[in-house]
XYZ file of C-alpha atoms in Angstrom:
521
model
C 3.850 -6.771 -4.760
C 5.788 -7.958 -1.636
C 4.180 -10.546 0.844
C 4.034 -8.854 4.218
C 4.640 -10.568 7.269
C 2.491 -9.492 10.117
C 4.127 -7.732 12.935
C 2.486 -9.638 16.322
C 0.771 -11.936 14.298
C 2.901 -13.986 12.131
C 6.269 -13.388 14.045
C 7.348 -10.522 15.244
C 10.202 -8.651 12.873
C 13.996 -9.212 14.152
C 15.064 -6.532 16.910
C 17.433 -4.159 16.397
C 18.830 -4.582 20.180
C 22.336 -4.875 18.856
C 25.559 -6.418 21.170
C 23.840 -7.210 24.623
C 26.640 -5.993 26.977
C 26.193 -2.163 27.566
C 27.962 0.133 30.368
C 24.708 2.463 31.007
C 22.711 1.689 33.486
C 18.840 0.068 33.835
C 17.736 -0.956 30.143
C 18.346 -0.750 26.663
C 17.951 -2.435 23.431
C 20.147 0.000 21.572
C 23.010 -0.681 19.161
C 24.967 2.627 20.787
C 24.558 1.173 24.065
C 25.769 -2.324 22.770
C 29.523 -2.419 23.580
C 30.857 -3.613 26.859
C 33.994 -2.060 28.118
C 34.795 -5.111 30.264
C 36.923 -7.105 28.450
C 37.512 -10.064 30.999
C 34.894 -12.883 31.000
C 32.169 -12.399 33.541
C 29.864 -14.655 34.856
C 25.985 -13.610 33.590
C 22.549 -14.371 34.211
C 19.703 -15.032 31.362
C 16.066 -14.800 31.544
C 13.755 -16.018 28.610
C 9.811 -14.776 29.353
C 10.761 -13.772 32.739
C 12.519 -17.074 34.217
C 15.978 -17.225 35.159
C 17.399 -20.220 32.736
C 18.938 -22.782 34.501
C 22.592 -23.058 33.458
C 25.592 -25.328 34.345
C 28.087 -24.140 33.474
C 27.010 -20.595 33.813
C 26.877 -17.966 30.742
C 29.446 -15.411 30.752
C 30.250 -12.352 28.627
C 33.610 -11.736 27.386
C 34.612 -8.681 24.744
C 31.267 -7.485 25.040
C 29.720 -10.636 23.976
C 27.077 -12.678 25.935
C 27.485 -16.308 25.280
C 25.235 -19.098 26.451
C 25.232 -23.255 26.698
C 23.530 -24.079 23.289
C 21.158 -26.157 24.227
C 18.950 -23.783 26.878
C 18.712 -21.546 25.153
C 17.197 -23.505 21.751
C 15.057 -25.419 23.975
C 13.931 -22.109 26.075
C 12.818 -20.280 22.478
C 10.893 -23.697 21.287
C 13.630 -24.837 18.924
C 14.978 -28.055 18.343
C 18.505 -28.470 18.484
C 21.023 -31.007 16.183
C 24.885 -31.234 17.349
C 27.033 -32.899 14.723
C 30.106 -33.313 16.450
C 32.472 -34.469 14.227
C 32.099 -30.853 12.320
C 31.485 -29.036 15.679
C 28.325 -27.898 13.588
C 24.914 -26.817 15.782
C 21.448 -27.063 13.710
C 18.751 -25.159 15.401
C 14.509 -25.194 13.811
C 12.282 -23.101 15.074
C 8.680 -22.927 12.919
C 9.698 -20.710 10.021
C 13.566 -20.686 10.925
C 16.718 -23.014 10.463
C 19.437 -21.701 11.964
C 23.222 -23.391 11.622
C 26.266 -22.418 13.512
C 29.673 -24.195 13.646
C 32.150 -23.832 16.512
C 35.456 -21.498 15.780
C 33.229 -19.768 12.589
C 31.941 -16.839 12.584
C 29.621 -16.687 9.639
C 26.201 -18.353 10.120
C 23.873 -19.761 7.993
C 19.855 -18.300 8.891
C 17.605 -19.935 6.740
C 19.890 -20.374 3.724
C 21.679 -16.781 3.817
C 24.886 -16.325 4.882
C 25.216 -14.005 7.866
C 28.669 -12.634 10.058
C 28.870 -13.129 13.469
C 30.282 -10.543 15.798
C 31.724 -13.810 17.760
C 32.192 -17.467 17.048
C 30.580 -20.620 18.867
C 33.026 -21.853 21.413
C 34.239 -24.756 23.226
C 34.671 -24.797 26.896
C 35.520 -27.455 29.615
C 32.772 -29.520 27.009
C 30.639 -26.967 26.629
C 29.654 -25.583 23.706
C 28.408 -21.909 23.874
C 27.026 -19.744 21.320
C 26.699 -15.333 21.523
C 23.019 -15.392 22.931
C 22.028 -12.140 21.329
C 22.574 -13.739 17.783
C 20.568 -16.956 18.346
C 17.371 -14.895 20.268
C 17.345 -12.636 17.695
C 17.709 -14.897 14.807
C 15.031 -16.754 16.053
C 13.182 -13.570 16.622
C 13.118 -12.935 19.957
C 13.104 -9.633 22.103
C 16.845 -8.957 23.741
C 17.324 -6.595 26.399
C 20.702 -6.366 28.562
C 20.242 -5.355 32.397
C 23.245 -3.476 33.334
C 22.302 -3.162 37.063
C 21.239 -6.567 37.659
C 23.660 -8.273 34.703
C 21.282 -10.221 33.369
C 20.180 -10.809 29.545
C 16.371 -10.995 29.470
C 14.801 -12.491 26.072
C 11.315 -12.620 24.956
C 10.353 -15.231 23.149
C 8.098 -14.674 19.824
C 5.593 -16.565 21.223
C 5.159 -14.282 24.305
C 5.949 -11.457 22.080
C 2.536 -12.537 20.177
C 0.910 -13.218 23.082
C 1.064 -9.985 24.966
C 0.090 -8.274 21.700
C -3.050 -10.914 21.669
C -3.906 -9.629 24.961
C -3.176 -6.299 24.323
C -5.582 -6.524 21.137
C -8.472 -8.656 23.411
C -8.604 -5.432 26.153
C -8.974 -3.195 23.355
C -12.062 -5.284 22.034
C -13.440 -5.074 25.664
C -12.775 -1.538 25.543
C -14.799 -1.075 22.252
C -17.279 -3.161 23.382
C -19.230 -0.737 25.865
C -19.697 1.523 23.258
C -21.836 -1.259 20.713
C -24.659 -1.627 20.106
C -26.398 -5.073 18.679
C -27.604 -5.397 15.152
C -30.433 -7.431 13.882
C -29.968 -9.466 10.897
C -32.141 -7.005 8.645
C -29.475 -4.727 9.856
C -26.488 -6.254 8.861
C -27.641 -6.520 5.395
C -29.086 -3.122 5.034
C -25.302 -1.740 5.948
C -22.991 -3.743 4.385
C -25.265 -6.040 1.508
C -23.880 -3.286 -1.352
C -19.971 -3.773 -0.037
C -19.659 -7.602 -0.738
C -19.416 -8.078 -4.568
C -18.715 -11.698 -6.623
C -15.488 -12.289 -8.301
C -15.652 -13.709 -11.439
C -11.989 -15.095 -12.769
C -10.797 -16.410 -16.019
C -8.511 -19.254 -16.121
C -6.354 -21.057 -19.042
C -8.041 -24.108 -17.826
C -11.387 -22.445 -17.379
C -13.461 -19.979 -14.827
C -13.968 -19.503 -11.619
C -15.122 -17.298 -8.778
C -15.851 -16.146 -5.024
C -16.607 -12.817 -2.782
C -15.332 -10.150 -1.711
C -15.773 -7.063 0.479
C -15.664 -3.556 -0.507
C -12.493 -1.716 1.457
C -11.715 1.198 -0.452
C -13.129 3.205 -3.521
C -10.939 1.124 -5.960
C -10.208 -1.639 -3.630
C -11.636 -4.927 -3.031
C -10.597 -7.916 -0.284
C -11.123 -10.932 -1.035
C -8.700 -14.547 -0.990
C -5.756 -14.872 -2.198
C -6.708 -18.171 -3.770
C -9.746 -16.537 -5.145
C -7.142 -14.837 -7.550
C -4.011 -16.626 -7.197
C -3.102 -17.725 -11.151
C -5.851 -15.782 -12.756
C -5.320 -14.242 -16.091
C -8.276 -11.460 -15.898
C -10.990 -10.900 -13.297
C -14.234 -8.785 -13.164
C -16.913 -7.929 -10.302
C -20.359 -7.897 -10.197
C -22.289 -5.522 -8.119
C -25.608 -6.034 -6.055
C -27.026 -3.972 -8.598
C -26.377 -6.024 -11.488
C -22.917 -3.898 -13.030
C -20.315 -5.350 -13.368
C -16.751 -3.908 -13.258
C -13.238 -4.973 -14.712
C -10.540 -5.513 -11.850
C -7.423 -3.713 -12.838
C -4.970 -5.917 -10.682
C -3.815 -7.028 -7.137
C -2.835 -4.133 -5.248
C -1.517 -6.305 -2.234
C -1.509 -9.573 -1.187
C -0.180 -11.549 1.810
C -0.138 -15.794 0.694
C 0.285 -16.980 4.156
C -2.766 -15.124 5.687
C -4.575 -16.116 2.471
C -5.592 -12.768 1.713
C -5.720 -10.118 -1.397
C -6.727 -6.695 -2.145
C -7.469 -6.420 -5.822
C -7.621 -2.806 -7.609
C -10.741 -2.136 -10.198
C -10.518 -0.101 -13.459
C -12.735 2.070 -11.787
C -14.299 4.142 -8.928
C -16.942 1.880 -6.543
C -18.364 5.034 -5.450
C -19.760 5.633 -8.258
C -21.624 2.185 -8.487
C -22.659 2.914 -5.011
C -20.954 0.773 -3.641
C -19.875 1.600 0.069
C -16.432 0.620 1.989
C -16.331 -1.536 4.656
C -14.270 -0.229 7.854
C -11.453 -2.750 8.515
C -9.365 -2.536 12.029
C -7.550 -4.707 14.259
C -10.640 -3.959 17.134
C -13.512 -5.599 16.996
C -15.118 -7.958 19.275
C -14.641 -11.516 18.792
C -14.760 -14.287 21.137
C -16.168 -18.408 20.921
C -20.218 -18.425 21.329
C -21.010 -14.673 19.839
C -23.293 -14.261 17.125
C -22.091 -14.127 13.597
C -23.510 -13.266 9.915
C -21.669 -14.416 6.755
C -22.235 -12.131 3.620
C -21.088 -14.315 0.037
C -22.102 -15.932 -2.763
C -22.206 -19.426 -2.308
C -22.130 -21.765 -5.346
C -22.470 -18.197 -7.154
C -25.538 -17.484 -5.380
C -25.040 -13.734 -4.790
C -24.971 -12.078 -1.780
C -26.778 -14.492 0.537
C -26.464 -14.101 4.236
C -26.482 -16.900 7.027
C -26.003 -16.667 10.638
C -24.043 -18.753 12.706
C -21.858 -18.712 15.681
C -18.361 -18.237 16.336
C -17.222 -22.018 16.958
C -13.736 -21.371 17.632
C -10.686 -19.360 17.583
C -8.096 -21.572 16.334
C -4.121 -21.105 14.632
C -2.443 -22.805 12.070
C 1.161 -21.678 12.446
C 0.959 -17.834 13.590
C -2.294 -17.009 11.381
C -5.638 -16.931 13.698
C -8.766 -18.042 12.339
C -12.577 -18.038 13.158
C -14.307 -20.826 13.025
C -18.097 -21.065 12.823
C -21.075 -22.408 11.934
C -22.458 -19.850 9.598
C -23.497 -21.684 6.265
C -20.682 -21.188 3.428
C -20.041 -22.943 0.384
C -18.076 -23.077 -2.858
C -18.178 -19.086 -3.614
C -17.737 -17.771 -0.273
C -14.249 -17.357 -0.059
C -13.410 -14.035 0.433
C -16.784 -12.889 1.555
C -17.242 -10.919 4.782
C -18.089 -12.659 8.636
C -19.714 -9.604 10.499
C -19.982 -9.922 14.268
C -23.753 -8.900 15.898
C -22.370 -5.227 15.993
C -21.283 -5.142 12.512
C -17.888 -5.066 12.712
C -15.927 -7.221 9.520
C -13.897 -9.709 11.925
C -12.982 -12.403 9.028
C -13.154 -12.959 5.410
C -14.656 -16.382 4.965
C -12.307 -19.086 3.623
C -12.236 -22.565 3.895
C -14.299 -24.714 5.485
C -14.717 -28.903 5.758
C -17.934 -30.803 4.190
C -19.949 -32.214 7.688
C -22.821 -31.876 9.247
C -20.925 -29.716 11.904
C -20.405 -26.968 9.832
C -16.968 -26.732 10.455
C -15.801 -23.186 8.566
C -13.359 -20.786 8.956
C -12.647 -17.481 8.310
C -9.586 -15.210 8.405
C -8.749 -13.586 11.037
C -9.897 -9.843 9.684
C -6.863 -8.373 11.643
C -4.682 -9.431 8.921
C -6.586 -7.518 6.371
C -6.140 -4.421 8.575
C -2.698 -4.908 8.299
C -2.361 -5.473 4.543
C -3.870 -2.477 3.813
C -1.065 -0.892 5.302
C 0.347 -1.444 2.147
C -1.832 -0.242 -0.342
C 0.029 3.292 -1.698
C -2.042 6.724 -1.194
C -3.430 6.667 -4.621
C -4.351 3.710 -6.823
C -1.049 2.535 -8.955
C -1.774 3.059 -12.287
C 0.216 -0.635 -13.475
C -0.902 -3.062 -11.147
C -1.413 -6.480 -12.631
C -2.538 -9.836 -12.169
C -0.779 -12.066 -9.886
C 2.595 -13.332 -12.014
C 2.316 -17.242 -12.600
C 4.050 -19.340 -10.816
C 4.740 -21.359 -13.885
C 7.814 -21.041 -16.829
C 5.871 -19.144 -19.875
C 7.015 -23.044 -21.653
C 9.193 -26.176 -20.635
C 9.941 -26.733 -24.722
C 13.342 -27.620 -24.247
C 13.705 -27.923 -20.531
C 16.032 -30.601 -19.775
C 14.166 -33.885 -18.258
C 15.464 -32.742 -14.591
C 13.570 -29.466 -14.927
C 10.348 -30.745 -15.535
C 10.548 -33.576 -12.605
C 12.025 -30.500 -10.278
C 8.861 -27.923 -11.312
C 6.498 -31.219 -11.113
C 8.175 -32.243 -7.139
C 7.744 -28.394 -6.126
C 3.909 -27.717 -7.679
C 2.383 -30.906 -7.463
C 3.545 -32.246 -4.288
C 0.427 -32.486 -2.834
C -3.402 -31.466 -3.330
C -5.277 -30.159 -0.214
C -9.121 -32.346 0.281
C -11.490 -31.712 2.824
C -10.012 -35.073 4.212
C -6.765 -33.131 4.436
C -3.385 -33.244 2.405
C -2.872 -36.309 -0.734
C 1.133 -35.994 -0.587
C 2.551 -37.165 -4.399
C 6.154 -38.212 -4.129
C 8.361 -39.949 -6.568
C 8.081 -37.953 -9.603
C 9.795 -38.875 -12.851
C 9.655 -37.591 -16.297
C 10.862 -39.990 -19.467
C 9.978 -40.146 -23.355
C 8.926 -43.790 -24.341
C 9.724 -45.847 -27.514
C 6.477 -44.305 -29.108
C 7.678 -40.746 -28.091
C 5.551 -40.049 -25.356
C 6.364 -37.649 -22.448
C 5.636 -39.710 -19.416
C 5.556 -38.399 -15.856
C 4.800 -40.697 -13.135
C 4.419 -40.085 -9.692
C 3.189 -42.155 -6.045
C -0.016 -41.185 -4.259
C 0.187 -41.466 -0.787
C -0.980 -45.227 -0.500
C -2.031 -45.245 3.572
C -4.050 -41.840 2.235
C -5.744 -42.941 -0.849
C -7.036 -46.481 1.502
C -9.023 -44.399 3.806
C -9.886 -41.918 1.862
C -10.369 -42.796 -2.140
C -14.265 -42.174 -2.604
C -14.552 -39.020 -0.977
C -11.100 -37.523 -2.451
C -11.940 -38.820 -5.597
C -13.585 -35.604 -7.466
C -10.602 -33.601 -5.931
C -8.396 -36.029 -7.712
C -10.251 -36.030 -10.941
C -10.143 -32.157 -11.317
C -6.242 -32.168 -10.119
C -5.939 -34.077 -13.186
C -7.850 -32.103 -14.918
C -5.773 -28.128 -14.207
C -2.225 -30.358 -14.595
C -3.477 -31.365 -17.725
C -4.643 -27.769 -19.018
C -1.258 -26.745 -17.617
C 1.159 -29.141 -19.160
C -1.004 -28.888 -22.783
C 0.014 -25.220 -22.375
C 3.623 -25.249 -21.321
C 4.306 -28.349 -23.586
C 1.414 -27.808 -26.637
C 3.275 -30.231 -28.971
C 3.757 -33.254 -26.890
C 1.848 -36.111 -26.756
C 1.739 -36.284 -22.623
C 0.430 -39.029 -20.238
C 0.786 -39.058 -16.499
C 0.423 -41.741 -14.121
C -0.219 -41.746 -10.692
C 0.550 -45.215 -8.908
C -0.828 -46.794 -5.694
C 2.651 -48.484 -4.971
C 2.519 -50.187 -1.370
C 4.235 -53.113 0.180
C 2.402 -55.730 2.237
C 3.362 -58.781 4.496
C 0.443 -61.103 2.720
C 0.133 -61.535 -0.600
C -3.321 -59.397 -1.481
C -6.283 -60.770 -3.847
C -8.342 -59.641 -6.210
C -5.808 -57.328 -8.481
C -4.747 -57.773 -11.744
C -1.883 -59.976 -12.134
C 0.836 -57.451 -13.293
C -0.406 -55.235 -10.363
C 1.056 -57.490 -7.648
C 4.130 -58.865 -7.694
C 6.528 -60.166 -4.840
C 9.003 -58.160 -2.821
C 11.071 -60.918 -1.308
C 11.540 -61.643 2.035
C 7.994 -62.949 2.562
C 6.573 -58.999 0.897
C 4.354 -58.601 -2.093
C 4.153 -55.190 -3.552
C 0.917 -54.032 -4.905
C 1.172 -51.073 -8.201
C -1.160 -49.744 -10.247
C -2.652 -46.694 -11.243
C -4.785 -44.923 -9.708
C -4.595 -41.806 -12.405
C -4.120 -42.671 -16.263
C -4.454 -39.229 -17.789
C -3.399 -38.627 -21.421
C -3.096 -35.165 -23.296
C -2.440 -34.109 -27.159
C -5.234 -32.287 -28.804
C -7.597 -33.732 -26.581
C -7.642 -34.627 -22.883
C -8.334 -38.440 -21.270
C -8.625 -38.994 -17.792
C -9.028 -42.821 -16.281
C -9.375 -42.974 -12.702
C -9.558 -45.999 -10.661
């Protein structure tokens, strides 16, 4: 199963516009039309979103290359920009790109692949210029030459995703005039059948959430509603229940899954939900949320649409419907019962701060579901070794770094840095590991459940991939301070010289052989 990225939405795919310079006239973005016949450099223009850039000294193209003062162009696409100059070597970071170049080379390094350059970075007069069409389109921008006018116009990813967001609003206007507003009673006599509960078997245990009805084998729901489940099974409004065959598609950044059942829906009665990129959705309309909170099933609330926020390049709903543990990967219906999210997260306050995915992405992952149903789809593939018996000691602190870096609260990210793994005297496996210390202050009490049932899945996780080891993990509050604190035990603080004291002790004490211990302070 490949993990799409959304064309428009999460950044738009590199162009295929090829070497800028072409002899034709007016424009093109075409590889054919790429090669300039003028050999001898020539002084150029360059636009990024429709603004001339503001260049001294001026870009030029030369052998049919265009090439460009590094650091205008970096800044003009919203990337930062590194110059080591004792290697000649440029560093360019975008949001999801890192982009290195090195004067006189012409291979490139884009986000840890190697890739060959048509033309090298150069140094002129103190200048250093790099071929404009590779950095745009690297960091996946729109290139376009202007014969006629001889100008290079880019457009940014941003604007790229922005005229496609205003493209996609006027079509939601468009619809609009057309709909007609549903009452509540409405809503659920439509769609109550097409949102189903997921019910998910772990190694460490159970769990569930929604999901909504998109095709006659085909369910959407969260990805983190599945994500590490061994088996799964649905249970209809009307009390069947039905074995889920395996995740047809998924996309991990959008959050989202479509999971494939043993067998027809139709024949439960069950009927699809239409799922589209337009439908009407805009802060202050009416909104009805279709789940099954805290396993609850298929409970409806109404609510408002808060906001329209982004986290990176995925677009979210918030609102003020009433969801709970359960709901993720129920539907959010607007007043004219169009799906417009799949409910996913949300933040424990009396606001009722949720969220919901933006249902666009859906509408493109289905894209890539096949005609027919696959007949050997399976479960998500762990993300874990099948065992770490033998692993070396560097493996296991490398797989605990990467997978339990951090632990997402509702009073945001705990960040765990520091690991290490060691066997003791007694022949203990000990890991050890810092929790964020500023964190864990402010936050302790209300995290602290989180924490617990962290400890909890790691342990489950590590009795499985290490069954015969006697296992205990520790995770430290390990902080320096310019005073030397009270009340803690005495081994807890000790000084730091230099007028510090450092304060250590542990916040996590869990212990694992046949049976599992968790201490928590």
């Amino acid at each position: 199963m490949k993990k799409m990225k959304l064309a428009g939405v999460l950044v738009a795919p590199l162009t295929a516009a090829a070497l800028l310079l072409a002899p034709v006239q007016g424009w093109t973005g075409t590889a054919e039309a790429a090669v300039h016949r003028n050999f001898a450099a020539t002084s150029i223009k360059v636009e990024v979103d429709g603004s001339k850039l503001a260049l001294s000294p001026s870009a030029y193209s030369e052998n049919g290359i265009a090439f460009v003062p590094m650091r205008p162009i970096f800044e003009a696409l919203g990337a930062s920009l590194t110059w080591e100059p004792k290697s000649k070597t440029i560093i360019g970071t975008s949001y999801d790109t890192t982009l290195t170049l090195t004067v006189g080379v012409k291979t490139a390094v884009v986000n840890g692949q190697s890739v060959k350059l048509d033309a090298a970075p150069v140094q002129k007069n103190g200048t250093t210029f790099v071929p404009a069409r590779f950095v745009a389109e690297a960091l996946e921008a729109e290139v376009l030459w202007d014969n006629a006018a001889q100008t290079v116009r880019i457009k940014s990813s941003e604007q790229q995703w922005n005229e496609e967001y205003e493209e996609w609003l006027l079509e939601q206007e468009q619809a609009e005039q057309s709909l007609e507003k549903l009452t509540a009673e409405r809503i659920a006599e439509l769609y109550d059948a097409s949102v189903v509960t997921i019910n998910t078997t772990y190694l460490s245990g159970s769990g569930g959430g929604s999901g909504v009805v998109v095709g006659d084998r085909y369910i959407l729901t969260n990805y983190h509603v599945i994500d590490e489940a061994e088996t799964a099974t649905v249970d209809t409004l009307y009390g069947d229940t039905v074995n889920v065959q395996g995740v047809a598609a998924y996309d991990e950044d959008a959050d989202l899954a479509i999971i494939q059942t043993e067998e027809s829906l139709s024949d439960y009665g069950l009927p699809p939900v239409e799922v589209t990129t337009s439908f009407r959705a805009e802060k202050g309309g009416k909104v009805y949320a279709i789940g099954s909170p805290l396993g609850v099933q298929n409970t409806i609330s109404e609510g408002l649409i808060s906001n329209i926020t982004n986290e990176g390049f995925v677009r979210y709903i918030q609102t003020n419907a009433p969801i709970d543990h359960g709901s993720s990967g129920g539907a959010l219906f607007n007043e004219y019962g169009q799906l417009i999210g799949i409910t996913t997260s949300g933040i424990e306050s009396a606001a009722q701060l949720n969220f919901a995915v933006s249902a666009e992405y859906a509408a493109f992952l289905m894209q890539e579901l096949p005609e027919t149903p696959a007949a050997n789809v399976a479960m998500l593939p762990s993300a874990l070794p099948d065992t770490l018996k033998d692993a070396s000691m560097e493996t296991i602190q490398k797989l605990m770094k990467e997978r339990y870096g951090s632990l997402d609260t509702n009073e945001g990210t705990i960040s765990f840095s520091d690991w290490a793994v060691e066997r003791d005297s007694s022949g203990w496996l000990v890991f050890t590991a810092n929790i964020d210390p500023v964190f864990y202050s402010y936050y302790s009490d209300s995290v602290k459940e989180d924490l617990r049932l962290w400890a909890v899945s790691l342990g489950y996780e590590l009795h499985k991939l290490l069954p015969d080891e006697t296992v205990q993990v520790l995770i430290y509050f390990d902080r320096t301070f310019g005073f030397e604190p009270r009340g803690f035990d005495d081994s807890a603080v000790t000084k730091a010289g230099d007028g510090k004291w450092r304060v250590r002790y542990p916040v996590i004490d869990m212990q694992l052989k046949d049976q599992l211990l968790i201490q928590m302070k």
